[in-house]
Amino acid sequence: MADLSINLAGIKSPNPFWVASAPPSNTAYQCHRAFEAGWGGVVWKTIGEPIVNVSSRYSSIDINGSRMIGLNNIELITDRSPETNFREIKECKERWPDRAIIASLMTDSRESWHDYMKQSADAGADGVELNFGCPHGMCERGMGSAVGQNPDVIETIVGWVMEAAEIPVIVKLTPNITDITYPARAARRAGANAISLINTVKSVTQVDLERMCPEPYVAGKSTPGGYCGPAVKPIALSMVQECASHPEVGLPISGIGGIANWKDAAEFIALGSTSVQVCTAIMHYGFRIVEDMIEGLNDYLDRAGFASVNDLRGKAVDTVQRWESLDLNYKRIASIDYDKCIGCNLCYIACEDGAHQAIALVDPDQKGVGLGPGRLPGRPVPEIKEKECVGCNLCSLVCPVHECITMIDVDNGKEKMSWSDYQEKVAKGEMEPIPAHP
Amino acid sequence: MPRELMLDEKTAARNMAEIEPKYSSQEAVVEANRCLYCFDAPCIMACPTGIDIPGFIKKISSGNLAGSARTILKSNILGASCARVCPTSVLCEGACVMLDRDELPIKIGRLQRYATDYVFENDVKIFDPPKKKSGKRVALIGGGPASLGCAAELAQLGHDTVIFEKKEHAGGLNTYGIAYYKLTTETSLKEVELVKSLGIEIRTGVEVGKDIQAKELEQEFDAIFIGVGLGHTYKLDIPGEDLPEVVEALEFIEELHVNPLHEVPVGRRVAVIGCGNTAIDAVTQAKRLGAEHAVIIYRRGEKDMPAYAYEYDIAKKDGAEFVFHAVPVEVLGKDGHVVGLKLARTEMGEDGRLNVIPGSEFELPFDMVIKALGQEKMTDMLKGMFPDLELARNGVIQREPATGQTNIPHIFAGGDGANGGSEVVNAVGEGKKAARAIHRMFTGETVEGPVQWTRIGVVNAKPVGSGLDNPIRVPELETTYSAGGK
């Protein structure tokens, strides 16, 4: 049994799985249910001046029958009073002393930030998370992503917060910005203890062509919302990695964005996250999903020989480098297992029209590959033109059969040479420029 | 003619291969992803051992295979064999919500098999040893599914258990009595090993009442669980029944489990008397062993057969033949061997009774006759062991259904010997219930559930905060429900 407990900038929890600040963390009732299920922490739904919400609030996209691949929302922060929220935090914390409760906060004036910081600490919260991320509604009032998109404002506000901070401060970053390390570095300069990312991505999920209005529909109008769920995971992973790698950020990270199972969580941790936060998967299936997350992560750590989840943290960070450092002489090509190929020929058409014309269709009898799992006699089979194959992976990505097309390393006898090495060698006259592709 | 047909080794292996082979990893994940992961799912309700089915399927989908198997085996220690032999179409899969969406139900049985096979293939440790030992000892008579289910639960609750099994191997019908193409001997024995790994002692080749007396067990142990199952097939009581080619269905099935497949002889023309699920196993097995004709003889009509519809389909696909509305009146013999059956037609009388039509006799040629008329109760054996044990009028052990407790307080019972004959999964479930009742008798503790945590909500706690003004209360649950999250 691996040790799953973590300590993020002084916030301790028995496992790295936290409920993100969102509809699932709105009340004490939900917080209790989350802890019953096994969640290690809850980031409370953002506390501020209570707002008034609209009806309807969510929309989503389905892909090929899979529901809610991406979820979009225009719900604002809490619609309950700070008194109610802080009282409930206190009650939950007393009942679950070993779990982490983090108060998410959003307000405007320096005095107000100071007041909320004091109330959070008095309620017994283990830390606070500053919501500088919401891309809808609150930003129009100068809060949320309006703060997160301006590093100077971040620095100022975090500075105010730190004046009154008795407990650790996490700054939650918006991805709606060109370089995530700018706001991250601003948070660091102002003395924040940690960052969490990503908040939602500004989005319009679809337009209802009958009503000629996007969803979520509110009396003939809509507004761009915040996008989350499995669809945003690649964006989140990249931003987490950028922050983890940047020497001027250097803060513990709570990773957020499309995490739905233990494997997603392990990936965020491998790219530098200490804790991970989950919302959409809970909104889809309920708090019960954490059982598989805890068990799956535990079994993975045991299998991989990590005694603690902390040993996994950041293990893949250094493998992500600038393009110019990648080896130009590394070569891989596609390989087809004809015993598995079902003859859909998607690899052929993808390569022919969409990539590098490196797959031919050939007579299966001449090739001597038989009919595999039951291909029709006389139909051509795909064949990799090994000389033409650039190893782009596309055919293996479109292939619908598990392990039918695999990418194999080719030993071309060449030594490692990055773009930087190449530039240097050409400049020194040690080699001729590589001829352009015909 | 004696039984003499035998297949070559390759053909026998091919014909007896499992009818539902193991999923590849791609098949399993694709199928698992079809599962909606229902909350409070109907499939769980339909499972006599209350496995958290959506939970284990979700774990296949996430690649947490050890966890998936753990979810299954904690609820049902014989999850691997149940995956193969459960009548899923009338249990979990029959309850699947996909049916209400006009789609095929999730293949729960095959997914369960995929997850449990992972444990056998990778030697995964599933169970932690119990936190404390009670010092109490329980003897279990019979090594079939009921006793294995009971012993596994008792062991996890910290009690010592010894199973007494008269045969060479434990497992009961799972090891000896289920058509080979559904459940191999090897799988059942692996499962027995899994049970043993919980620290359970199994004394095989020991018959209670012969090698050791029941009285000795009562003196040596704090409680006894009777999981003896049922006895021989009912007799036909017709002339010629003693001819050598007249065999019991379970004996015929057992032959494949104790001999190499290609060394089990079968007749060319085989009659199977009866039309329950065991009859189907026997007729299908006869066909697969190479019988030219294998014919079910059933006294009632097609609509009345007790076999499950999908079992009937298997038999038909294998080319079995059916003679309905007929009963055997004589096994015809020549030179000491079976040569045929004399049959008579039946009809339903106006009083609802089945009558033999006088003068309707006809003969059919057979060289082997398999009796599958249901099994006798073990009345004499039970009375011999425990003279004070109360039996029901139909010969099964009288017991409290919820606890398995008999009229003798320290003696409990479950499985076919108590329920008159049901599925493996029912036997495991009854064994588990009895184990909990025994635990309560020893310790006064009630094992809560294990129930799905999702049903627990917030209980036994004073409401705090406005959100908890109406805490969820646990509905009255079957005590066999599984613990997903705890």
PDB file of N, CA and C in Angstrom, chain A residues 1 27-29 32-33 35-37 80 84 87-88 91-92 95-96 260-263 285-293 295-296 299 303 400-403, chain B residues 25-26 36-39 52 54 58-59 62-64 66-68 70-71 118 453-454 456-459 461-462 464-468 470-472 484-486:
ATOM      1  N   MET A   1       0.836  -1.202   0.000  1.00  0.00           N
ATOM      2  CA  MET A   1       0.000   0.000   0.000  1.00  0.00           C
ATOM      3  C   MET A   1       0.873   1.256   0.000  1.00  0.00           C
ATOM      4  N   THR A  27     -22.317  23.093  -0.578  1.00  0.00           N
ATOM      5  CA  THR A  27     -22.935  23.060   0.756  1.00  0.00           C
ATOM      6  C   THR A  27     -22.220  22.068   1.669  1.00  0.00           C
ATOM      7  N   ALA A  28     -22.512  22.173   2.963  1.00  0.00           N
ATOM      8  CA  ALA A  28     -21.986  21.208   3.931  1.00  0.00           C
ATOM      9  C   ALA A  28     -22.481  19.807   3.610  1.00  0.00           C
ATOM     10  N   TYR A  29     -23.720  19.735   3.180  1.00  0.00           N
ATOM     11  CA  TYR A  29     -24.292  18.429   2.845  1.00  0.00           C
ATOM     12  C   TYR A  29     -23.446  17.731   1.789  1.00  0.00           C
ATOM     13  N   HIS A  32     -19.992  16.708   3.189  1.00  0.00           N
ATOM     14  CA  HIS A  32     -20.052  15.473   3.965  1.00  0.00           C
ATOM     15  C   HIS A  32     -20.129  14.259   3.062  1.00  0.00           C
ATOM     16  N   ARG A  33     -20.968  14.364   2.058  1.00  0.00           N
ATOM     17  CA  ARG A  33     -21.089  13.218   1.144  1.00  0.00           C
ATOM     18  C   ARG A  33     -19.756  12.953   0.442  1.00  0.00           C
ATOM     19  N   PHE A  35     -16.736  13.573   1.627  1.00  0.00           N
ATOM     20  CA  PHE A  35     -15.792  12.970   2.579  1.00  0.00           C
ATOM     21  C   PHE A  35     -16.195  11.533   2.905  1.00  0.00           C
ATOM     22  N   GLU A  36     -17.494  11.280   3.011  1.00  0.00           N
ATOM     23  CA  GLU A  36     -17.982   9.908   3.191  1.00  0.00           C
ATOM     24  C   GLU A  36     -17.434   8.999   2.098  1.00  0.00           C
ATOM     25  N   ALA A  37     -17.449   9.536   0.873  1.00  0.00           N
ATOM     26  CA  ALA A  37     -17.012   8.736  -0.275  1.00  0.00           C
ATOM     27  C   ALA A  37     -15.509   8.525  -0.281  1.00  0.00           C
ATOM     28  N   ARG A  80     -25.121  31.863  -1.638  1.00  0.00           N
ATOM     29  CA  ARG A  80     -25.418  31.816  -0.203  1.00  0.00           C
ATOM     30  C   ARG A  80     -24.521  32.826   0.510  1.00  0.00           C
ATOM     31  N   THR A  84     -23.298  31.908   6.201  1.00  0.00           N
ATOM     32  CA  THR A  84     -23.721  30.506   6.042  1.00  0.00           C
ATOM     33  C   THR A  84     -22.541  29.648   5.615  1.00  0.00           C
ATOM     34  N   ARG A  87     -19.902  29.251   8.383  1.00  0.00           N
ATOM     35  CA  ARG A  87     -20.411  28.413   9.466  1.00  0.00           C
ATOM     36  C   ARG A  87     -20.348  26.928   9.064  1.00  0.00           C
ATOM     37  N   GLU A  88     -20.738  26.675   7.835  1.00  0.00           N
ATOM     38  CA  GLU A  88     -20.731  25.281   7.370  1.00  0.00           C
ATOM     39  C   GLU A  88     -19.307  24.728   7.229  1.00  0.00           C
ATOM     40  N   GLU A  91     -18.297  23.685  10.653  1.00  0.00           N
ATOM     41  CA  GLU A  91     -18.941  22.436  11.070  1.00  0.00           C
ATOM     42  C   GLU A  91     -18.312  21.226  10.362  1.00  0.00           C
ATOM     43  N   CYS A  92     -18.074  21.372   9.086  1.00  0.00           N
ATOM     44  CA  CYS A  92     -17.482  20.252   8.329  1.00  0.00           C
ATOM     45  C   CYS A  92     -16.080  19.950   8.828  1.00  0.00           C
ATOM     46  N   ARG A  95     -15.990  18.034  11.965  1.00  0.00           N
ATOM     47  CA  ARG A  95     -16.369  16.638  11.816  1.00  0.00           C
ATOM     48  C   ARG A  95     -15.348  15.825  11.012  1.00  0.00           C
ATOM     49  N   TRP A  96     -14.591  16.489  10.197  1.00  0.00           N
ATOM     50  CA  TRP A  96     -13.613  15.782   9.356  1.00  0.00           C
ATOM     51  C   TRP A  96     -12.229  16.420   9.528  1.00  0.00           C
ATOM     52  N   ALA A 260     -10.850  12.523 -14.581  1.00  0.00           N
ATOM     53  CA  ALA A 260     -12.029  11.687 -14.358  1.00  0.00           C
ATOM     54  C   ALA A 260     -11.689  10.343 -13.735  1.00  0.00           C
ATOM     55  N   ASN A 261     -10.413   9.972 -13.739  1.00  0.00           N
ATOM     56  CA  ASN A 261     -10.053   8.682 -13.146  1.00  0.00           C
ATOM     57  C   ASN A 261      -8.612   8.734 -12.627  1.00  0.00           C
ATOM     58  N   TRP A 262      -8.162   7.630 -12.040  1.00  0.00           N
ATOM     59  CA  TRP A 262      -6.842   7.613 -11.402  1.00  0.00           C
ATOM     60  C   TRP A 262      -5.717   7.881 -12.395  1.00  0.00           C
ATOM     61  N   LYS A 263      -5.935   7.450 -13.643  1.00  0.00           N
ATOM     62  CA  LYS A 263      -4.877   7.592 -14.631  1.00  0.00           C
ATOM     63  C   LYS A 263      -4.670   9.065 -14.979  1.00  0.00           C
ATOM     64  N   TYR A 285     -21.190  11.652 -12.468  1.00  0.00           N
ATOM     65  CA  TYR A 285     -21.399  10.347 -11.833  1.00  0.00           C
ATOM     66  C   TYR A 285     -21.541  10.382 -10.313  1.00  0.00           C
ATOM     67  N   GLY A 286     -21.255  11.505  -9.700  1.00  0.00           N
ATOM     68  CA  GLY A 286     -21.354  11.562  -8.237  1.00  0.00           C
ATOM     69  C   GLY A 286     -20.014  11.354  -7.565  1.00  0.00           C
ATOM     70  N   PHE A 287     -20.000  11.553  -6.253  1.00  0.00           N
ATOM     71  CA  PHE A 287     -18.755  11.474  -5.481  1.00  0.00           C
ATOM     72  C   PHE A 287     -18.136  10.078  -5.476  1.00  0.00           C
ATOM     73  N   ARG A 288     -18.952   9.041  -5.760  1.00  0.00           N
ATOM     74  CA  ARG A 288     -18.489   7.650  -5.664  1.00  0.00           C
ATOM     75  C   ARG A 288     -17.278   7.345  -6.539  1.00  0.00           C
ATOM     76  N   ILE A 289     -17.022   8.186  -7.575  1.00  0.00           N
ATOM     77  CA  ILE A 289     -15.898   7.887  -8.474  1.00  0.00           C
ATOM     78  C   ILE A 289     -14.550   7.868  -7.762  1.00  0.00           C
ATOM     79  N   VAL A 290     -14.488   8.481  -6.573  1.00  0.00           N
ATOM     80  CA  VAL A 290     -13.181   8.584  -5.914  1.00  0.00           C
ATOM     81  C   VAL A 290     -12.674   7.216  -5.455  1.00  0.00           C
ATOM     82  N   GLU A 291     -13.560   6.263  -5.260  1.00  0.00           N
ATOM     83  CA  GLU A 291     -13.114   4.939  -4.811  1.00  0.00           C
ATOM     84  C   GLU A 291     -12.140   4.335  -5.828  1.00  0.00           C
ATOM     85  N   ASP A 292     -12.538   4.383  -7.102  1.00  0.00           N
ATOM     86  CA  ASP A 292     -11.669   3.857  -8.158  1.00  0.00           C
ATOM     87  C   ASP A 292     -10.386   4.679  -8.265  1.00  0.00           C
ATOM     88  N   MET A 293     -10.517   5.990  -8.020  1.00  0.00           N
ATOM     89  CA  MET A 293      -9.328   6.848  -8.126  1.00  0.00           C
ATOM     90  C   MET A 293      -8.293   6.471  -7.065  1.00  0.00           C
ATOM     91  N   GLU A 295      -8.091   3.640  -5.249  1.00  0.00           N
ATOM     92  CA  GLU A 295      -7.632   2.259  -5.403  1.00  0.00           C
ATOM     93  C   GLU A 295      -6.723   2.115  -6.622  1.00  0.00           C
ATOM     94  N   GLY A 296      -7.151   2.735  -7.726  1.00  0.00           N
ATOM     95  CA  GLY A 296      -6.379   2.632  -8.967  1.00  0.00           C
ATOM     96  C   GLY A 296      -5.009   3.285  -8.823  1.00  0.00           C
ATOM     97  N   ASP A 299      -2.822   1.042  -6.534  1.00  0.00           N
ATOM     98  CA  ASP A 299      -2.322  -0.139  -7.235  1.00  0.00           C
ATOM     99  C   ASP A 299      -1.254   0.247  -8.252  1.00  0.00           C
ATOM    100  N   ARG A 303       2.543  -1.053  -8.255  1.00  0.00           N
ATOM    101  CA  ARG A 303       3.054  -1.740  -9.452  1.00  0.00           C
ATOM    102  C   ARG A 303       4.322  -1.067  -9.969  1.00  0.00           C
ATOM    103  N   PRO A 400      -8.841   1.463 -35.524  1.00  0.00           N
ATOM    104  CA  PRO A 400      -9.805   1.168 -34.463  1.00  0.00           C
ATOM    105  C   PRO A 400      -9.498  -0.112 -33.680  1.00  0.00           C
ATOM    106  N   VAL A 401      -8.448  -0.831 -34.057  1.00  0.00           N
ATOM    107  CA  VAL A 401      -8.167  -2.099 -33.393  1.00  0.00           C
ATOM    108  C   VAL A 401      -6.957  -1.949 -32.467  1.00  0.00           C
ATOM    109  N   HIS A 402      -7.158  -2.357 -31.221  1.00  0.00           N
ATOM    110  CA  HIS A 402      -6.117  -2.233 -30.213  1.00  0.00           C
ATOM    111  C   HIS A 402      -4.849  -2.977 -30.639  1.00  0.00           C
ATOM    112  N   GLU A 403      -3.724  -2.260 -30.641  1.00  0.00           N
ATOM    113  CA  GLU A 403      -2.423  -2.842 -30.954  1.00  0.00           C
ATOM    114  C   GLU A 403      -2.339  -3.489 -32.329  1.00  0.00           C
TER     115      GLU A 403
ATOM    116  N   SER B  25      -8.460  -7.246 -24.311  1.00  0.00           N
ATOM    117  CA  SER B  25      -8.541  -6.012 -23.524  1.00  0.00           C
ATOM    118  C   SER B  25      -9.367  -4.962 -24.263  1.00  0.00           C
ATOM    119  N   GLN B  26      -9.270  -4.953 -25.593  1.00  0.00           N
ATOM    120  CA  GLN B  26     -10.072  -3.970 -26.339  1.00  0.00           C
ATOM    121  C   GLN B  26     -11.562  -4.265 -26.199  1.00  0.00           C
ATOM    122  N   LEU B  36     -23.510   2.564 -18.351  1.00  0.00           N
ATOM    123  CA  LEU B  36     -23.846   3.946 -17.989  1.00  0.00           C
ATOM    124  C   LEU B  36     -23.364   4.305 -16.587  1.00  0.00           C
ATOM    125  N   TYR B  37     -22.951   3.298 -15.794  1.00  0.00           N
ATOM    126  CA  TYR B  37     -22.542   3.535 -14.406  1.00  0.00           C
ATOM    127  C   TYR B  37     -23.736   4.104 -13.630  1.00  0.00           C
ATOM    128  N   CYS B  38     -24.855   3.429 -13.763  1.00  0.00           N
ATOM    129  CA  CYS B  38     -26.092   3.854 -13.077  1.00  0.00           C
ATOM    130  C   CYS B  38     -25.837   3.992 -11.584  1.00  0.00           C
ATOM    131  N   PHE B  39     -26.577   4.880 -10.978  1.00  0.00           N
ATOM    132  CA  PHE B  39     -26.561   4.974  -9.520  1.00  0.00           C
ATOM    133  C   PHE B  39     -27.677   4.086  -8.981  1.00  0.00           C
ATOM    134  N   ASP B  52     -21.286  -4.891  -6.557  1.00  0.00           N
ATOM    135  CA  ASP B  52     -21.395  -3.530  -7.083  1.00  0.00           C
ATOM    136  C   ASP B  52     -20.969  -3.570  -8.550  1.00  0.00           C
ATOM    137  N   PRO B  54     -21.844  -1.817 -11.509  1.00  0.00           N
ATOM    138  CA  PRO B  54     -21.317  -0.643 -12.219  1.00  0.00           C
ATOM    139  C   PRO B  54     -19.938  -0.249 -11.699  1.00  0.00           C
ATOM    140  N   LYS B  58     -16.743   0.084 -14.131  1.00  0.00           N
ATOM    141  CA  LYS B  58     -16.051   1.369 -14.246  1.00  0.00           C
ATOM    142  C   LYS B  58     -14.536   1.169 -14.078  1.00  0.00           C
ATOM    143  N   LYS B  59     -14.179   0.253 -13.182  1.00  0.00           N
ATOM    144  CA  LYS B  59     -12.762   0.017 -12.931  1.00  0.00           C
ATOM    145  C   LYS B  59     -12.077  -0.707 -14.101  1.00  0.00           C
ATOM    146  N   SER B  62     -11.294   2.110 -16.420  1.00  0.00           N
ATOM    147  CA  SER B  62     -10.166   2.973 -16.037  1.00  0.00           C
ATOM    148  C   SER B  62      -8.846   2.214 -15.986  1.00  0.00           C
ATOM    149  N   GLY B  63      -8.891   0.907 -16.210  1.00  0.00           N
ATOM    150  CA  GLY B  63      -7.654   0.128 -16.174  1.00  0.00           C
ATOM    151  C   GLY B  63      -7.269  -0.336 -14.785  1.00  0.00           C
ATOM    152  N   ASN B  64      -8.174  -0.205 -13.835  1.00  0.00           N
ATOM    153  CA  ASN B  64      -7.915  -0.638 -12.454  1.00  0.00           C
ATOM    154  C   ASN B  64      -8.449  -2.067 -12.283  1.00  0.00           C
ATOM    155  N   ALA B  66      -7.174  -4.857 -10.873  1.00  0.00           N
ATOM    156  CA  ALA B  66      -7.099  -5.488  -9.553  1.00  0.00           C
ATOM    157  C   ALA B  66      -8.257  -4.985  -8.691  1.00  0.00           C
ATOM    158  N   GLY B  67      -8.519  -3.700  -8.768  1.00  0.00           N
ATOM    159  CA  GLY B  67      -9.623  -3.122  -8.001  1.00  0.00           C
ATOM    160  C   GLY B  67     -10.960  -3.669  -8.461  1.00  0.00           C
ATOM    161  N   SER B  68     -11.078  -3.874  -9.752  1.00  0.00           N
ATOM    162  CA  SER B  68     -12.315  -4.418 -10.299  1.00  0.00           C
ATOM    163  C   SER B  68     -12.579  -5.808  -9.717  1.00  0.00           C
ATOM    164  N   ARG B  70     -11.351  -7.016  -7.023  1.00  0.00           N
ATOM    165  CA  ARG B  70     -11.555  -6.881  -5.581  1.00  0.00           C
ATOM    166  C   ARG B  70     -13.029  -6.572  -5.284  1.00  0.00           C
ATOM    167  N   THR B  71     -13.589  -5.663  -6.062  1.00  0.00           N
ATOM    168  CA  THR B  71     -15.004  -5.317  -5.888  1.00  0.00           C
ATOM    169  C   THR B  71     -15.885  -6.555  -6.049  1.00  0.00           C
ATOM    170  N   TYR B 118      -7.985 -11.774 -14.390  1.00  0.00           N
ATOM    171  CA  TYR B 118      -6.781 -10.962 -14.165  1.00  0.00           C
ATOM    172  C   TYR B 118      -6.109 -11.354 -12.848  1.00  0.00           C
ATOM    173  N   TRP B 453     -21.537   2.137  -0.488  1.00  0.00           N
ATOM    174  CA  TRP B 453     -21.414   3.369   0.276  1.00  0.00           C
ATOM    175  C   TRP B 453     -22.371   4.431  -0.229  1.00  0.00           C
ATOM    176  N   THR B 454     -22.679   4.354  -1.519  1.00  0.00           N
ATOM    177  CA  THR B 454     -23.538   5.368  -2.111  1.00  0.00           C
ATOM    178  C   THR B 454     -24.910   5.397  -1.444  1.00  0.00           C
ATOM    179  N   ILE B 456     -25.236   4.888   1.739  1.00  0.00           N
ATOM    180  CA  ILE B 456     -25.083   5.208   3.150  1.00  0.00           C
ATOM    181  C   ILE B 456     -25.416   6.668   3.416  1.00  0.00           C
ATOM    182  N   GLY B 457     -24.936   7.532   2.530  1.00  0.00           N
ATOM    183  CA  GLY B 457     -25.183   8.943   2.757  1.00  0.00           C
ATOM    184  C   GLY B 457     -24.611   9.350   4.094  1.00  0.00           C
ATOM    185  N   VAL B 458     -25.286  10.190   4.779  1.00  0.00           N
ATOM    186  CA  VAL B 458     -24.828  10.628   6.085  1.00  0.00           C
ATOM    187  C   VAL B 458     -25.787  10.070   7.125  1.00  0.00           C
ATOM    188  N   VAL B 459     -25.313   9.151   7.922  1.00  0.00           N
ATOM    189  CA  VAL B 459     -26.201   8.517   8.895  1.00  0.00           C
ATOM    190  C   VAL B 459     -25.584   8.574  10.287  1.00  0.00           C
ATOM    191  N   ALA B 461     -25.468  10.561  12.511  1.00  0.00           N
ATOM    192  CA  ALA B 461     -24.718  11.754  12.869  1.00  0.00           C
ATOM    193  C   ALA B 461     -25.718  12.875  13.041  1.00  0.00           C
ATOM    194  N   LYS B 462     -25.406  13.757  13.955  1.00  0.00           N
ATOM    195  CA  LYS B 462     -26.384  14.827  14.163  1.00  0.00           C
ATOM    196  C   LYS B 462     -26.292  15.790  12.982  1.00  0.00           C
ATOM    197  N   VAL B 464     -25.789  18.795  10.785  1.00  0.00           N
ATOM    198  CA  VAL B 464     -25.076  20.059  10.973  1.00  0.00           C
ATOM    199  C   VAL B 464     -25.284  20.909   9.733  1.00  0.00           C
ATOM    200  N   GLY B 465     -25.419  22.188   9.923  1.00  0.00           N
ATOM    201  CA  GLY B 465     -25.516  23.092   8.787  1.00  0.00           C
ATOM    202  C   GLY B 465     -26.833  22.964   8.056  1.00  0.00           C
ATOM    203  N   SER B 466     -27.152  23.976   7.297  1.00  0.00           N
ATOM    204  CA  SER B 466     -28.460  23.994   6.654  1.00  0.00           C
ATOM    205  C   SER B 466     -28.596  22.880   5.618  1.00  0.00           C
ATOM    206  N   GLY B 467     -27.481  22.488   5.036  1.00  0.00           N
ATOM    207  CA  GLY B 467     -27.553  21.455   4.008  1.00  0.00           C
ATOM    208  C   GLY B 467     -27.875  20.087   4.564  1.00  0.00           C
ATOM    209  N   LEU B 468     -27.751  19.925   5.867  1.00  0.00           N
ATOM    210  CA  LEU B 468     -27.943  18.596   6.438  1.00  0.00           C
ATOM    211  C   LEU B 468     -29.237  18.481   7.223  1.00  0.00           C
ATOM    212  N   ASN B 470     -31.931  17.512   6.220  1.00  0.00           N
ATOM    213  CA  ASN B 470     -32.611  16.272   5.843  1.00  0.00           C
ATOM    214  C   ASN B 470     -31.592  15.209   5.467  1.00  0.00           C
ATOM    215  N   PRO B 471     -30.877  14.663   6.453  1.00  0.00           N
ATOM    216  CA  PRO B 471     -29.856  13.672   6.107  1.00  0.00           C
ATOM    217  C   PRO B 471     -30.483  12.445   5.454  1.00  0.00           C
ATOM    218  N   ILE B 472     -29.730  11.834   4.555  1.00  0.00           N
ATOM    219  CA  ILE B 472     -30.230  10.642   3.879  1.00  0.00           C
ATOM    220  C   ILE B 472     -30.300   9.500   4.880  1.00  0.00           C
ATOM    221  N   GLY B 484     -18.948  -0.917  -1.781  1.00  0.00           N
ATOM    222  CA  GLY B 484     -18.116  -0.363  -2.835  1.00  0.00           C
ATOM    223  C   GLY B 484     -16.973   0.420  -2.244  1.00  0.00           C
ATOM    224  N   GLY B 485     -17.296   1.479  -1.553  1.00  0.00           N
ATOM    225  CA  GLY B 485     -16.270   2.470  -1.229  1.00  0.00           C
ATOM    226  C   GLY B 485     -15.608   2.332   0.114  1.00  0.00           C
ATOM    227  N   LYS B 486     -16.035   1.369   0.925  1.00  0.00           N
ATOM    228  CA  LYS B 486     -15.487   1.363   2.287  1.00  0.00           C
ATOM    229  C   LYS B 486     -14.426   0.298   2.432  1.00  0.00           C
TER     230      LYS B 486
END
